[in-house]
Amino acid sequence: MAIEISRRLASQTIDWDDIIAVKSETQRVISNLLSQGEPIAISDSAVTVVLLIGPTGSGKTSAAARLAFHFCIEKQVPVTLVSTDNFRADSGEQLKSLADVIGCAFLAISSPDELAVAIKSIKAGLVIIDTTGFSNDKEISELLPLAAASNAAEIHS
């Protein structure tokens, strides 16, 4: 996707000295590349938490980015992207970079207790939690405390 975004931006007439214009055009290009998924019901009175789980390489981080972009940019909902993937060295950095481009908050969380505290501190909007992938039942069972701590309104796999 990064190559496609770079190609599309390179073909645009943009004042590259104007950071705001470049960021806006980048967001427009990303929006055109992403398909809209299933709707998520955002609570008006509390934070809505969505937990993404699935096997390693199933697209959780990409889905988190698409959801964050849709809600933050297109729906103007405050979004916090949360990475709980402490195993892949680049996962948290990838989400942090995406959060910077989108303009939403980012948290790197290392434990279920830390996640519960972080979620309690967020008063409104959407929290999207990207979890580490799994390849067997033992690794799935390690996600259960995280799922419980998230108190997620929706869990997508």
PDB file of C-alpha atoms in Angstrom:
ATOM      1  CA  MET A   1       0.000   0.000   0.000  1.00  0.00           C
ATOM      2  CA  ALA A   2       2.846   2.407   0.768  1.00  0.00           C
ATOM      3  CA  ILE A   3       4.187   2.066  -2.772  1.00  0.00           C
ATOM      4  CA  GLU A   4       0.729   2.748  -4.231  1.00  0.00           C
ATOM      5  CA  ILE A   5       0.313   5.839  -2.028  1.00  0.00           C
ATOM      6  CA  SER A   6       3.761   7.092  -3.056  1.00  0.00           C
ATOM      7  CA  ARG A   7       2.969   6.612  -6.736  1.00  0.00           C
ATOM      8  CA  ARG A   8      -0.346   8.428  -6.482  1.00  0.00           C
ATOM      9  CA  LEU A   9       1.152  11.303  -4.519  1.00  0.00           C
ATOM     10  CA  ALA A  10       4.037  11.622  -6.974  1.00  0.00           C
ATOM     11  CA  SER A  11       1.540  12.068  -9.794  1.00  0.00           C
ATOM     12  CA  GLN A  12      -0.279  14.901  -7.974  1.00  0.00           C
ATOM     13  CA  THR A  13       0.492  18.591  -8.266  1.00  0.00           C
ATOM     14  CA  ILE A  14       1.174  19.490  -4.648  1.00  0.00           C
ATOM     15  CA  ASP A  15       3.013  22.366  -3.056  1.00  0.00           C
ATOM     16  CA  TRP A  16       5.545  20.138  -1.296  1.00  0.00           C
ATOM     17  CA  ASP A  17       6.577  23.061   0.920  1.00  0.00           C
ATOM     18  CA  ASP A  18       3.088  23.063   2.433  1.00  0.00           C
ATOM     19  CA  ILE A  19       3.004  20.215   4.967  1.00  0.00           C
ATOM     20  CA  ILE A  20      -0.756  20.629   5.549  1.00  0.00           C
ATOM     21  CA  ALA A  21      -1.491  20.221   1.821  1.00  0.00           C
ATOM     22  CA  VAL A  22       0.711  17.127   1.598  1.00  0.00           C
ATOM     23  CA  LYS A  23      -0.935  15.580   4.662  1.00  0.00           C
ATOM     24  CA  SER A  24      -4.409  16.365   3.333  1.00  0.00           C
ATOM     25  CA  GLU A  25      -3.595  14.871  -0.064  1.00  0.00           C
ATOM     26  CA  THR A  26      -2.085  11.790   1.599  1.00  0.00           C
ATOM     27  CA  GLN A  27      -5.289  11.304   3.584  1.00  0.00           C
ATOM     28  CA  ARG A  28      -7.378  11.693   0.422  1.00  0.00           C
ATOM     29  CA  VAL A  29      -5.292   9.090  -1.411  1.00  0.00           C
ATOM     30  CA  ILE A  30      -5.528   6.655   1.514  1.00  0.00           C
ATOM     31  CA  SER A  31      -9.294   7.169   1.684  1.00  0.00           C
ATOM     32  CA  ASN A  32      -9.637   6.272  -1.981  1.00  0.00           C
ATOM     33  CA  LEU A  33      -7.594   3.086  -1.497  1.00  0.00           C
ATOM     34  CA  LEU A  34      -9.523   1.757   1.504  1.00  0.00           C
ATOM     35  CA  SER A  35     -12.824  -0.039   1.386  1.00  0.00           C
ATOM     36  CA  GLN A  36     -15.366   0.562   4.123  1.00  0.00           C
ATOM     37  CA  GLY A  37     -15.990  -2.353   6.457  1.00  0.00           C
ATOM     38  CA  GLU A  38     -18.883  -3.232   8.691  1.00  0.00           C
ATOM     39  CA  PRO A  39     -20.297  -0.363  10.742  1.00  0.00           C
ATOM     40  CA  ILE A  40     -19.243   0.003  14.357  1.00  0.00           C
ATOM     41  CA  ALA A  41     -21.770   1.534  16.722  1.00  0.00           C
ATOM     42  CA  ILE A  42     -20.064   4.468  18.469  1.00  0.00           C
ATOM     43  CA  SER A  43     -21.472   5.271  21.904  1.00  0.00           C
ATOM     44  CA  ASP A  44     -22.461   8.877  22.531  1.00  0.00           C
ATOM     45  CA  SER A  45     -21.998   8.573  26.284  1.00  0.00           C
ATOM     46  CA  ALA A  46     -18.840   6.486  26.697  1.00  0.00           C
ATOM     47  CA  VAL A  47     -15.772   5.212  24.908  1.00  0.00           C
ATOM     48  CA  THR A  48     -16.356   2.415  22.383  1.00  0.00           C
ATOM     49  CA  VAL A  49     -13.667  -0.266  22.472  1.00  0.00           C
ATOM     50  CA  VAL A  50     -13.010  -2.604  19.544  1.00  0.00           C
ATOM     51  CA  LEU A  51     -10.570  -5.486  19.912  1.00  0.00           C
ATOM     52  CA  LEU A  52      -8.981  -7.054  16.827  1.00  0.00           C
ATOM     53  CA  ILE A  53      -7.773 -10.638  17.191  1.00  0.00           C
ATOM     54  CA  GLY A  54      -6.646 -13.232  14.699  1.00  0.00           C
ATOM     55  CA  PRO A  55      -3.814 -15.381  13.448  1.00  0.00           C
ATOM     56  CA  THR A  56      -0.424 -13.897  12.677  1.00  0.00           C
ATOM     57  CA  GLY A  57      -0.515 -12.152   9.300  1.00  0.00           C
ATOM     58  CA  SER A  58      -4.318 -11.993   9.061  1.00  0.00           C
ATOM     59  CA  GLY A  59      -4.460  -8.212   8.589  1.00  0.00           C
ATOM     60  CA  LYS A  60      -5.279  -6.931  12.088  1.00  0.00           C
ATOM     61  CA  THR A  61      -2.911  -3.960  11.870  1.00  0.00           C
ATOM     62  CA  SER A  62      -4.201  -3.036   8.415  1.00  0.00           C
ATOM     63  CA  ALA A  63      -7.792  -3.306   9.641  1.00  0.00           C
ATOM     64  CA  ALA A  64      -6.952  -1.121  12.645  1.00  0.00           C
ATOM     65  CA  ALA A  65      -5.512   1.523  10.315  1.00  0.00           C
ATOM     66  CA  ARG A  66      -8.555   1.416   8.016  1.00  0.00           C
ATOM     67  CA  LEU A  67     -10.947   1.754  10.941  1.00  0.00           C
ATOM     68  CA  ALA A  68      -8.934   4.579  12.495  1.00  0.00           C
ATOM     69  CA  PHE A  69      -8.822   6.463   9.210  1.00  0.00           C
ATOM     70  CA  HIS A  70     -12.542   6.020   8.571  1.00  0.00           C
ATOM     71  CA  PHE A  71     -13.631   7.185  12.003  1.00  0.00           C
ATOM     72  CA  CYS A  72     -11.021   9.876  12.646  1.00  0.00           C
ATOM     73  CA  ILE A  73     -10.886  11.505   9.220  1.00  0.00           C
ATOM     74  CA  GLU A  74     -14.206  10.696   7.587  1.00  0.00           C
ATOM     75  CA  LYS A  75     -16.522  10.596  10.634  1.00  0.00           C
ATOM     76  CA  GLN A  76     -14.600  13.069  12.840  1.00  0.00           C
ATOM     77  CA  VAL A  77     -14.698  10.689  15.835  1.00  0.00           C
ATOM     78  CA  PRO A  78     -11.794  10.855  18.321  1.00  0.00           C
ATOM     79  CA  VAL A  79      -9.765   7.664  17.855  1.00  0.00           C
ATOM     80  CA  THR A  80      -7.059   6.030  19.937  1.00  0.00           C
ATOM     81  CA  LEU A  81      -5.038   3.270  18.268  1.00  0.00           C
ATOM     82  CA  VAL A  82      -3.597   0.774  20.765  1.00  0.00           C
ATOM     83  CA  SER A  83      -0.847  -1.708  20.027  1.00  0.00           C
ATOM     84  CA  THR A  84      -0.501  -4.685  22.355  1.00  0.00           C
ATOM     85  CA  ASP A  85       1.858  -6.507  20.005  1.00  0.00           C
ATOM     86  CA  ASN A  86       5.123  -6.632  21.914  1.00  0.00           C
ATOM     87  CA  PHE A  87       6.544  -9.516  19.900  1.00  0.00           C
ATOM     88  CA  ARG A  88       6.995  -8.085  16.411  1.00  0.00           C
ATOM     89  CA  ALA A  89       9.558  -5.320  16.574  1.00  0.00           C
ATOM     90  CA  ASP A  90       7.911  -3.155  13.928  1.00  0.00           C
ATOM     91  CA  SER A  91       4.225  -3.568  14.776  1.00  0.00           C
ATOM     92  CA  GLY A  92       3.925  -0.770  17.330  1.00  0.00           C
ATOM     93  CA  GLU A  93       6.062   1.552  15.215  1.00  0.00           C
ATOM     94  CA  GLN A  94       3.928   0.840  12.160  1.00  0.00           C
ATOM     95  CA  LEU A  95       0.734   1.742  14.036  1.00  0.00           C
ATOM     96  CA  LYS A  96       2.351   4.789  15.607  1.00  0.00           C
ATOM     97  CA  SER A  97       3.359   6.064  12.159  1.00  0.00           C
ATOM     98  CA  LEU A  98      -0.150   5.461  10.858  1.00  0.00           C
ATOM     99  CA  ALA A  99      -1.636   7.276  13.863  1.00  0.00           C
ATOM    100  CA  ASP A 100       0.640  10.252  13.137  1.00  0.00           C
ATOM    101  CA  VAL A 101      -0.524  10.410   9.510  1.00  0.00           C
ATOM    102  CA  ILE A 102      -4.182  10.000  10.442  1.00  0.00           C
ATOM    103  CA  GLY A 103      -3.939  12.429  13.345  1.00  0.00           C
ATOM    104  CA  CYS A 104      -5.217  10.178  16.099  1.00  0.00           C
ATOM    105  CA  ALA A 105      -3.834   9.169  19.483  1.00  0.00           C
ATOM    106  CA  PHE A 106      -1.569   6.134  19.887  1.00  0.00           C
ATOM    107  CA  LEU A 107      -0.715   3.956  22.886  1.00  0.00           C
ATOM    108  CA  ALA A 108       1.670   1.007  23.195  1.00  0.00           C
ATOM    109  CA  ILE A 109       0.437  -1.289  25.941  1.00  0.00           C
ATOM    110  CA  SER A 110       2.353  -4.187  27.480  1.00  0.00           C
ATOM    111  CA  SER A 111      -0.108  -5.808  29.920  1.00  0.00           C
ATOM    112  CA  PRO A 112      -3.823  -6.320  30.579  1.00  0.00           C
ATOM    113  CA  ASP A 113      -3.609  -4.125  33.700  1.00  0.00           C
ATOM    114  CA  GLU A 114      -1.994  -1.306  31.732  1.00  0.00           C
ATOM    115  CA  LEU A 115      -4.719  -1.650  29.078  1.00  0.00           C
ATOM    116  CA  ALA A 116      -7.527  -1.428  31.654  1.00  0.00           C
ATOM    117  CA  VAL A 117      -6.024   1.748  33.158  1.00  0.00           C
ATOM    118  CA  ALA A 118      -5.508   3.316  29.730  1.00  0.00           C
ATOM    119  CA  ILE A 119      -9.083   2.631  28.627  1.00  0.00           C
ATOM    120  CA  LYS A 120     -10.481   4.116  31.857  1.00  0.00           C
ATOM    121  CA  SER A 121      -8.573   7.329  31.122  1.00  0.00           C
ATOM    122  CA  ILE A 122     -10.254   7.760  27.712  1.00  0.00           C
ATOM    123  CA  LYS A 123     -13.672   9.369  28.072  1.00  0.00           C
ATOM    124  CA  ALA A 124     -15.121   9.317  24.545  1.00  0.00           C
ATOM    125  CA  GLY A 125     -14.595   8.183  20.990  1.00  0.00           C
ATOM    126  CA  LEU A 126     -13.266   4.925  19.627  1.00  0.00           C
ATOM    127  CA  VAL A 127     -10.415   2.790  20.942  1.00  0.00           C
ATOM    128  CA  ILE A 128      -9.083   0.262  18.434  1.00  0.00           C
ATOM    129  CA  ILE A 129      -6.882  -2.428  19.960  1.00  0.00           C
ATOM    130  CA  ASP A 130      -4.495  -4.318  17.692  1.00  0.00           C
ATOM    131  CA  THR A 131      -3.366  -7.551  19.359  1.00  0.00           C
ATOM    132  CA  THR A 132      -0.478  -9.871  18.697  1.00  0.00           C
ATOM    133  CA  GLY A 133      -1.200 -12.720  16.310  1.00  0.00           C
ATOM    134  CA  PHE A 134      -1.480 -16.317  17.360  1.00  0.00           C
ATOM    135  CA  SER A 135      -0.705 -19.669  15.807  1.00  0.00           C
ATOM    136  CA  ASN A 136      -1.901 -22.154  18.432  1.00  0.00           C
ATOM    137  CA  ASP A 137      -4.322 -22.634  21.343  1.00  0.00           C
ATOM    138  CA  LYS A 138      -1.739 -21.635  23.974  1.00  0.00           C
ATOM    139  CA  GLU A 139      -1.202 -18.269  22.284  1.00  0.00           C
ATOM    140  CA  ILE A 140      -4.986 -17.761  21.978  1.00  0.00           C
ATOM    141  CA  SER A 141      -5.401 -18.407  25.711  1.00  0.00           C
ATOM    142  CA  GLU A 142      -2.780 -15.728  26.419  1.00  0.00           C
ATOM    143  CA  LEU A 143      -5.118 -13.171  24.768  1.00  0.00           C
ATOM    144  CA  LEU A 144      -8.002 -13.902  27.160  1.00  0.00           C
ATOM    145  CA  PRO A 145      -6.779 -11.621  29.992  1.00  0.00           C
ATOM    146  CA  LEU A 146      -6.250  -8.852  27.437  1.00  0.00           C
ATOM    147  CA  ALA A 147      -9.758  -9.318  26.053  1.00  0.00           C
ATOM    148  CA  ALA A 148     -11.204  -9.205  29.568  1.00  0.00           C
ATOM    149  CA  ALA A 149      -9.236  -6.064  30.445  1.00  0.00           C
ATOM    150  CA  SER A 150     -10.396  -4.308  27.272  1.00  0.00           C
ATOM    151  CA  ASN A 151     -14.090  -4.630  28.132  1.00  0.00           C
ATOM    152  CA  ALA A 152     -14.572  -4.395  24.368  1.00  0.00           C
ATOM    153  CA  ALA A 153     -17.971  -3.572  22.906  1.00  0.00           C
ATOM    154  CA  GLU A 154     -16.936  -5.534  19.805  1.00  0.00           C
ATOM    155  CA  ILE A 155     -14.345  -8.202  19.125  1.00  0.00           C
ATOM    156  CA  HIS A 156     -13.416  -8.773  15.494  1.00  0.00           C
ATOM    157  CA  SER A 157     -11.388 -11.732  14.303  1.00  0.00           C
TER     158      SER A 157
END
